[in-house]
Every structure is written in C-alpha cells, then in structure tokens.
Coordinates of C-alpha atoms in Angstrom, one line a residue:
X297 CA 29.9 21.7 -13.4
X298 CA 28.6 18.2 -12.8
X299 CA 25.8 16.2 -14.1
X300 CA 22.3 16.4 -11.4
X301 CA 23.7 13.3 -9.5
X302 CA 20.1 12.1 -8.9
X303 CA 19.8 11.1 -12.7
X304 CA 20.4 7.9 -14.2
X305 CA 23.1 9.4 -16.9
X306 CA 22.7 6.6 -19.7
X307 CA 18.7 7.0 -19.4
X308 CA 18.5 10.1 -19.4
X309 CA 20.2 10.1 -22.5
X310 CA 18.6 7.2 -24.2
X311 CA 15.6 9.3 -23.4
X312 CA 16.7 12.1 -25.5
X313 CA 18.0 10.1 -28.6
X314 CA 14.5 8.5 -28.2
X315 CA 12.8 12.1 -27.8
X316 CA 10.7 10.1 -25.4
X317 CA 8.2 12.5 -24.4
X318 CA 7.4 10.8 -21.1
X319 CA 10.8 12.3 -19.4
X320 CA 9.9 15.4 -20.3
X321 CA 9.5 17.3 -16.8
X322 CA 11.6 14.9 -15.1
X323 CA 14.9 16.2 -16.5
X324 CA 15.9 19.0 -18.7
X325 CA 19.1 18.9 -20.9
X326 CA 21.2 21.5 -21.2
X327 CA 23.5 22.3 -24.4
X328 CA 26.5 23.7 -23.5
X329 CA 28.0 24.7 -26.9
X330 CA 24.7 27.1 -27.5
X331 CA 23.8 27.9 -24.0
X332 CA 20.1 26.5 -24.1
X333 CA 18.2 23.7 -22.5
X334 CA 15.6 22.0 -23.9
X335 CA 12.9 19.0 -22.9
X336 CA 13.8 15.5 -23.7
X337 CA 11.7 15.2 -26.5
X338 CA 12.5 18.6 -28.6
X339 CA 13.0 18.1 -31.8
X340 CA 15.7 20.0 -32.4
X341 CA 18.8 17.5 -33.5
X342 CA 20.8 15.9 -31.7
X343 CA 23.9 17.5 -29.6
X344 CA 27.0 15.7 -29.4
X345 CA 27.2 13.6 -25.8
X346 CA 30.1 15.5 -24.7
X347 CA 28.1 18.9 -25.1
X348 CA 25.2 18.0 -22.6
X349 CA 25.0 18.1 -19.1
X350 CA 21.3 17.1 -17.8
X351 CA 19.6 19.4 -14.8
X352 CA 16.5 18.4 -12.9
X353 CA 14.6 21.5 -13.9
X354 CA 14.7 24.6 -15.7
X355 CA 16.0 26.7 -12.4
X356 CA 18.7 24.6 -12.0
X357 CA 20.0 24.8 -16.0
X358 CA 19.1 28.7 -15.3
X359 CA 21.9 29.1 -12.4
X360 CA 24.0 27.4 -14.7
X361 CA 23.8 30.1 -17.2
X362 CA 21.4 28.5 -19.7
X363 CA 18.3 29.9 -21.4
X364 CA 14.9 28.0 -22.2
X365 CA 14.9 26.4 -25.8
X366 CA 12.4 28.9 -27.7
X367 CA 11.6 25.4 -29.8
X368 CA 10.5 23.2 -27.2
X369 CA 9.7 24.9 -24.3
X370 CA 10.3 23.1 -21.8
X371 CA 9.6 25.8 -19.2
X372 CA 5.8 25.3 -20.3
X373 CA 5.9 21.9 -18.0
X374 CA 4.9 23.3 -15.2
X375 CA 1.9 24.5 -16.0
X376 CA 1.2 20.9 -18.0
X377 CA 2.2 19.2 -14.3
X378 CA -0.1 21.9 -12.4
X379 CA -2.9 21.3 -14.5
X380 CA -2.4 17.7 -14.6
X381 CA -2.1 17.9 -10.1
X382 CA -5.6 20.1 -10.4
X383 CA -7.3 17.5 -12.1
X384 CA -6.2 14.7 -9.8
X385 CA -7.6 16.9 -7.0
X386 CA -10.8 17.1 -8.6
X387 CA -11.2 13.4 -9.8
X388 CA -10.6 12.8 -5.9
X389 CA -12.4 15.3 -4.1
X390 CA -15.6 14.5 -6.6
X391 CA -18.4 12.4 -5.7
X392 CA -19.1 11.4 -9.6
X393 CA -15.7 12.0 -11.6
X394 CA -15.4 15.0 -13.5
X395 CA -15.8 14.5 -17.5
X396 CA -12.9 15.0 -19.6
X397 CA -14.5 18.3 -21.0
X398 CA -14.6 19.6 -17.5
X399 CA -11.3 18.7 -16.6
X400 CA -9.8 20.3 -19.9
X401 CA -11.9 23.0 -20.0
X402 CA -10.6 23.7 -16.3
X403 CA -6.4 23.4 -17.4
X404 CA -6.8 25.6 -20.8
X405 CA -6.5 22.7 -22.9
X406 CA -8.4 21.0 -25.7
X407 CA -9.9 17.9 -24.5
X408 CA -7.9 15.3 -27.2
X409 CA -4.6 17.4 -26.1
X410 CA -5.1 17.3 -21.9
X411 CA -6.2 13.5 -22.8
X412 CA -3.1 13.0 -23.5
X413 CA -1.0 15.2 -21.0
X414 CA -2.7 13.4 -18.5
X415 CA -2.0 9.8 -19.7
X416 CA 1.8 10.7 -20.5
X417 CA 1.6 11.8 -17.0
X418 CA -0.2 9.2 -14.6
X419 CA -0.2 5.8 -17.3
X420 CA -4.2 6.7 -17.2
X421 CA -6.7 7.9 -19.1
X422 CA -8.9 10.8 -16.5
X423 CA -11.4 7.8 -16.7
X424 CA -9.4 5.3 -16.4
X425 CA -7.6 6.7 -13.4
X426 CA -11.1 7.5 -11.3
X427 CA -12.2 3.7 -11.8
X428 CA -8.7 2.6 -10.4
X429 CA -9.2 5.0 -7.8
X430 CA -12.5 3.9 -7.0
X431 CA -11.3 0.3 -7.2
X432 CA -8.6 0.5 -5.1
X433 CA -10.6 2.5 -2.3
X434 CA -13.0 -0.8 -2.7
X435 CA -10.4 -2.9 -1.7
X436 CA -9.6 -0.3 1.3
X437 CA -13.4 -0.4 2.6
X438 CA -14.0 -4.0 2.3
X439 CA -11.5 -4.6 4.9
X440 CA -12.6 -2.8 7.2
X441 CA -16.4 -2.3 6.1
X442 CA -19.3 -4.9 8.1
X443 CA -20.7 -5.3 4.4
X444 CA -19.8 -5.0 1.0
X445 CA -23.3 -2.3 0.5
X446 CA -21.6 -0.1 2.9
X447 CA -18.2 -0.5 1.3
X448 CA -19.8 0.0 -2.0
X449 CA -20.7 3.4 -0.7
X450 CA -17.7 3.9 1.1
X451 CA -15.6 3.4 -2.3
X452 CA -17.3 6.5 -3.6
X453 CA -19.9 4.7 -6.0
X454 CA -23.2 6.5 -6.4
X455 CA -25.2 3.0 -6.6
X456 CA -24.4 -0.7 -6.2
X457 CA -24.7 -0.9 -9.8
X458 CA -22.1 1.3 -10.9
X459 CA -19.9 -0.7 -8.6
X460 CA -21.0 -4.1 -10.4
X461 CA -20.8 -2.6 -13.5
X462 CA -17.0 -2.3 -12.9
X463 CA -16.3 -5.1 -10.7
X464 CA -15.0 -7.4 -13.7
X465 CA -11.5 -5.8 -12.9
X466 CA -11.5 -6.9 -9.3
X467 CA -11.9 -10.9 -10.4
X468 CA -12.9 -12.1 -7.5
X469 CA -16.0 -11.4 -5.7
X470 CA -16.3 -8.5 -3.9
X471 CA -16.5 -10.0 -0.4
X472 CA -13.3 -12.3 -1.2
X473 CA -11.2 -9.4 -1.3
X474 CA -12.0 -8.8 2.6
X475 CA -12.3 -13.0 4.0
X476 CA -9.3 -13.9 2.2
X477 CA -10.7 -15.5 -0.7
X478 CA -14.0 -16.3 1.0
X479 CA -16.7 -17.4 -1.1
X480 CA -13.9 -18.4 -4.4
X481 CA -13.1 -21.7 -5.4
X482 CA -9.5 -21.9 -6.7
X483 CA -8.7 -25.2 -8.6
X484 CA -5.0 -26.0 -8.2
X485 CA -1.5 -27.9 -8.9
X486 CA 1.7 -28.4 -8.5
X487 CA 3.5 -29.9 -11.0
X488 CA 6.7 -31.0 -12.3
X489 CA 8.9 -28.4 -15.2
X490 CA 12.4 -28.2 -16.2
X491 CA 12.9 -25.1 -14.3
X492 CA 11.8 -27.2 -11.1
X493 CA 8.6 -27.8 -9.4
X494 CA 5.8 -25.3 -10.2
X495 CA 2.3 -23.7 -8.5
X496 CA -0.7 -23.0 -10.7
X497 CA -4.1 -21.8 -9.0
X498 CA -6.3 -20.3 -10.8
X499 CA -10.5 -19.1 -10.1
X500 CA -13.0 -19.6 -13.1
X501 CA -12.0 -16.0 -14.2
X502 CA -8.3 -17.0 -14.7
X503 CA -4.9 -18.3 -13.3
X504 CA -4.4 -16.2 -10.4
X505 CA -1.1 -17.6 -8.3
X506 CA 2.3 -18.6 -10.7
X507 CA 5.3 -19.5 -8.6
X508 CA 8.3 -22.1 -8.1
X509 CA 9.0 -23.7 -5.4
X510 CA 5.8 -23.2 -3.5
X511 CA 2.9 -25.6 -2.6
X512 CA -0.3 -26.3 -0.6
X513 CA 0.7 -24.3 2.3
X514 CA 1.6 -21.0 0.9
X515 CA -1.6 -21.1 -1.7
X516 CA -3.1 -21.2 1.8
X517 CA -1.8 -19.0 3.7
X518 CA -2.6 -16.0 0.7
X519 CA -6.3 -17.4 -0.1
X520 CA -7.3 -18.9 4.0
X521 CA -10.7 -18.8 3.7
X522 CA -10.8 -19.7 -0.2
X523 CA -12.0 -23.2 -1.1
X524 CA -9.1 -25.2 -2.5
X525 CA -9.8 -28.1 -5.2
X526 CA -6.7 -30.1 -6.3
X527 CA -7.0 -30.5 -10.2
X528 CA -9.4 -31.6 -11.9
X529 CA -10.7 -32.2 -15.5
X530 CA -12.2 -28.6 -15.8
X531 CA -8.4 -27.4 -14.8
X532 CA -6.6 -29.6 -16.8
X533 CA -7.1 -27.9 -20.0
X534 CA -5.5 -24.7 -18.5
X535 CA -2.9 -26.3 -16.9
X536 CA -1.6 -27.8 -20.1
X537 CA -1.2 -24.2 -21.3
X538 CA 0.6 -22.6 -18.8
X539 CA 2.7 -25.7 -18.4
X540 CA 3.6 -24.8 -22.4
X541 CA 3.9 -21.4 -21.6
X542 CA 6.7 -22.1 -19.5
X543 CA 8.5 -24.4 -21.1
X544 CA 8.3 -22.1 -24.4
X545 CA 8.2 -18.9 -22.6
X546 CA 6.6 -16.1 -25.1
X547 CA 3.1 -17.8 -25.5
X548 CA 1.0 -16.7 -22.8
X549 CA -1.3 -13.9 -24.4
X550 CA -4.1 -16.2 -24.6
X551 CA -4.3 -17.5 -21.0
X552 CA -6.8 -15.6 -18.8
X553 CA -5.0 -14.3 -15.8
X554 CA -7.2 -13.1 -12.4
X555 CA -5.2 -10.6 -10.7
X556 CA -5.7 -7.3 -9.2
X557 CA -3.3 -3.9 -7.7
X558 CA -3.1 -1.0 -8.0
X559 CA -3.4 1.6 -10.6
X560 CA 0.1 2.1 -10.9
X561 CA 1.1 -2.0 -10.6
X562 CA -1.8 -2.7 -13.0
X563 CA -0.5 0.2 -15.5
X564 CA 3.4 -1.7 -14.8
X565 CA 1.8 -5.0 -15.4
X566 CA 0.3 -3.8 -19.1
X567 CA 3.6 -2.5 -20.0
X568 CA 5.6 -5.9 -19.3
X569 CA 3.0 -8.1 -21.2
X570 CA 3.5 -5.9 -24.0
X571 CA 7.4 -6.2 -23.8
X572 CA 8.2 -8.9 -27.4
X573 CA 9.4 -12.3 -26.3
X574 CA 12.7 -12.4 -26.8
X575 CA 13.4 -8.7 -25.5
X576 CA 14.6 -6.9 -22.5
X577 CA 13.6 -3.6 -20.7
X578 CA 15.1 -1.9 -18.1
X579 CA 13.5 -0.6 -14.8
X580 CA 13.9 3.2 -15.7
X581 CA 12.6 2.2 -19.6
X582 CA 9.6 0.6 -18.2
X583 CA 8.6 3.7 -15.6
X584 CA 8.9 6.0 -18.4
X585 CA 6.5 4.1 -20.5
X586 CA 4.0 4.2 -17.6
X587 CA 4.7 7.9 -17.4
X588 CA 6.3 8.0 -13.6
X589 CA 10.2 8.5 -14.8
X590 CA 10.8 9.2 -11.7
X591 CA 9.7 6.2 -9.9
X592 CA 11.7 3.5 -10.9
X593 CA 12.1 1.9 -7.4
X594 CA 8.3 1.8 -7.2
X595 CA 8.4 0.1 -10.4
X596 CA 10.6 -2.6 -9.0
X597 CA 8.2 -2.8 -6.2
X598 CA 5.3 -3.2 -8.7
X599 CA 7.3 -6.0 -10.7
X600 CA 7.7 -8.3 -7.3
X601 CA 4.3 -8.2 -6.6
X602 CA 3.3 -9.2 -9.8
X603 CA 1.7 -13.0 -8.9
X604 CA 1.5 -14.9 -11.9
X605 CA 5.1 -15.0 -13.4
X606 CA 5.9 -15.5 -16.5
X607 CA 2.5 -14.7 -17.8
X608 CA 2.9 -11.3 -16.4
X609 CA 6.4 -11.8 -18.1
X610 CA 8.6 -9.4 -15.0
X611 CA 11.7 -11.9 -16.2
X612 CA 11.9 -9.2 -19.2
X613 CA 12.9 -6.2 -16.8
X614 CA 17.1 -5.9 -16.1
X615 CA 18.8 -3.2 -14.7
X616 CA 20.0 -0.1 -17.0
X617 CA 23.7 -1.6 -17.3
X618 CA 21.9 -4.8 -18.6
X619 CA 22.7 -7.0 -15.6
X620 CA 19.8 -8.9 -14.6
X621 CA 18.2 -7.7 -11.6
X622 CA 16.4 -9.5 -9.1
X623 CA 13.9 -12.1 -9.6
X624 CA 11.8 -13.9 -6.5
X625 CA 12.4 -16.9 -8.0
X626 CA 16.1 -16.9 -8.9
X627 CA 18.3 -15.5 -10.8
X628 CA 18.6 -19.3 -12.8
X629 CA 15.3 -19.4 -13.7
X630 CA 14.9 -15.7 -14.6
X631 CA 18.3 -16.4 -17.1
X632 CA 16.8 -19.7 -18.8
X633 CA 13.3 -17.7 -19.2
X634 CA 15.4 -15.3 -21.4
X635 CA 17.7 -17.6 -23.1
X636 CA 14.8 -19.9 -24.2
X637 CA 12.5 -16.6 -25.6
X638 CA 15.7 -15.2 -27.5
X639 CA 16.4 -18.9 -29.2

C-alpha cells in the first residue's frame, strides 16, 4: 500500500503531531500496527511515523482494512461537513441571513459548538461569512448596476442602510468600486529604499497600493478614474511610517491599510498579519489556519493579490520544504524582508 498521492506527506503529518483540528475531514490517518484510523486531531498518542499511512477519507482507510477510531470519530465528519454545506445554502438562498440559533438548531448542534464547526470550516463566523457574501456580491452589482441604490438591492441588502452600516469594509466609496476609483482621492509617492525604488498610495481611510518597481503609470492604470495627488504634507506623516516599516520590516500593525477581496483573500490576509516578525509559514500551514486545507493553490492565489506588501506581510509564506516560494517582487527582496525581521 501507498500513501493517498494527493497529500502533502510532511503536512499531513505536522498536522497530526499538531492535532490541528482544521485537517480534520481533509485526511484521515490510518494506524497500521492496530488497524484503526483516526482524525488528525484525536487525542490518542502519537503513532510512530513508520506505522501511518494517511487516506483521503474513511472509505478509502476502510478498503484498506482499517476500522474507525471509537475515540475520535472521525467518520462523524460528514455529517459536521453536511451540516456545515446546509447552512451555506441557507445563508445564500436567504433574503436576511439566518441567525446562528436557526442555523444550529437546523444541523443538531448547540449554537457555541456549530459556531465553531463552521468557522473551523469556512475561516468565518455564520455572520461573518453572509456580510462577506453580501460584500462581495456588492462589488459584483456595482459593475454592472446603472446606480449604486439598485446595486444596493441587487447585493441582497434589505435597505440602503444596512448596506452603509457595513460599508466600512469596502474602503472606498461604493461607486469607486464600479468607475475605477471614481470619486476617491489617492495621495501618492514613489520614493527611494534600500530594497530599490518603492510605490505608496494610499485614500484617507489607509495605504491602499505597496509595490517596487512601479510608478505613476501603473497607480493609474489600477485607479483610472481616481484623482491622483503627488505627496503632500497631510501624506507625509504616513509615508514616514511605511517607509520605516520597510526598512525594519515587523512594525506595520499600526498603519491603516484600505484594501478589499474576498472572503477567503480577506480571511488569508488576517492570518499573514498575524504571522510574528521574524517567522515563516508555509502555504499548506496558512490554508489550514483559514480552515480550507485543501486549498493551498488558492491560498497562493490569495497571497499575490494581496496589494500592500509588506504590511500585509505575504514575504512570511514559503513552501512546505522551506524554500522560498514566489514573490511578485523578487525573490531578493522577499530574502532581505526575512533576513532583516529574524536579526
């Protein structure tokens, strides 16, 4: 027998000795010396590396000969992942979202406990994932809406003012997310720093475009109908700090930042701020903590389109063998980030 080729074999592992409980329906590991399999995170000790073999689910460990772990559980996952999927359905398919009580009430579970299950499973709170779900279908309307009222609607928000209510988390105005900045002043600069010449825009909510190499043009060509202001005294002050932040890379927290994706790039971009200067995670570590194990190319995906580097710090993410990975600015810049946080 062979390990499920599918599986990253060192994560999967790290996940066990971790008991990390968000792989836990994304692999099962079977233990060959008793002839069980269990979920990641059972707290049974630890098997011997040589006496596991990981499967991808419970039917596969069962054609192998293996019996469910009477500790764990782990065939009890798919009714946590079908109840989970029904509430997503609901949250969806509802006009206002469903309350938590509903939701649990609905799966069999006690509220605190499905609160839980479903944040180990999406990165979201129920809440938090049908405000990002409205959000994002904002984004969708105003592109193609004739005004941001009928968007509003369009979105799935009951009244305007439920909309603004929310609308802190867009940053910019509403209408700038369909005219391309329209409406938004973004104060800007490029400036010289030891790791080469470097782009700083940012609206009056925060710096929202970090980059090297770039200048007037590209800033242009992502915000066209924006109104650019070079410098400035009122930016100077901010400029200072990101400017420090880069040069002593691991002092960002208090610098406002004004971006905006999706739930799953905004739930990515929460886990690297909360990486420690000075440490590393890998790709597969950092879709686990957002509870998608599975999606650890999307996570790479969410990590490039992260636009303010290094105060979204994606420098800390490297590949499960340690190697560095890709980084849209270069692999030398991405290297001295490191080196200067770990001195």
């Amino acid at each position: 027998m062979t390990d499920a080729p599918t599986l990253d074999q060192q994560a999967c592992w790290q996940a066990v000795l971790a008991r990390d409980r968000a792989w836990d329906g994304v692999f099962v590991t079977g233990v060959l010396t008793t002839g069980i399999y269990c979920r990641p995170s059972c707290p049974a000790r630890h098997p011997a590396r040589d006496n596991v073999q990981f499967f991808a689910d419970g039917a596969a460990a069962r054609d192998a000969g293996l019996r469910a772990c009477l500790r764990c559980r782990p065939d009890d996952l798919a009714r946590d992942a079908q109840a989970v999927a029904t509430a997503i359905a609901a949250i969806k398919d509802a006009e206002d979202a469903p309350r938590l009580e509903q939701l649990a009430a609905q799966a069999g579970y006690s509220p605190a406990h499905f609160q839980k299950l479903f944040t180990r499973h999406t990165g979201l709170s129920p809440a938090a994932y049908a405000r990002a779900l409205r959000q994002r279908r904002m984004g969708e309307a105003l592109s193609e809406a004739d005004s941001v009222t009928e968007a509003i609607h369009a979105a799935g928000y009951g009244a305007p003012s439920r909309f603004y209510a929310e609308s802190e988390r867009l940053g910019m105005a509403p209408s700038a997310w369909r005219n391309g900045g329209a409406g938004v002043t973004i104060r800007w600069a490029q400036v010289p720093t030891s790791l080469g010449p470097m782009l700083v825009a940012a609206t009056d909510k925060g710096v929202c475009r970090l980059s090297f190499g770039e200048g007037e043009a590209a800033l242009r060509q992502r915000f066209p109908r924006a109104t650019l202001v070079a410098g400035g005294a009122d930016f100077a002050a901010l400029l200072d700090d990101v400017i420090a932040a880069v040069e002593v890379p691991g002092r960002a927290d208090h610098i406002p930042i004004d971006v905006a994706g999706t739930a799953f790039q905004e739930a990515v971009w929460r886990q690297l701020r909360a990486i420690p200067p000075g440490e590393t995670r890998s790709y597969a570590q950092i879709a686990a903590a957002v509870g998608k194990p599975g999606a650890v190319r999307a996570t790479g995906s969410a990590n490039g389109a992260n636009h303010v580097s290094v105060l979204i710090p994606c420098h800390r993410v490297v590949r499960t063998d340690g190697s560095l990975g890709g980084y849209a600015w270069g692999l030398e810049i991405k290297q001295a980030l490191l080196e200067r946080e770990r001195r």
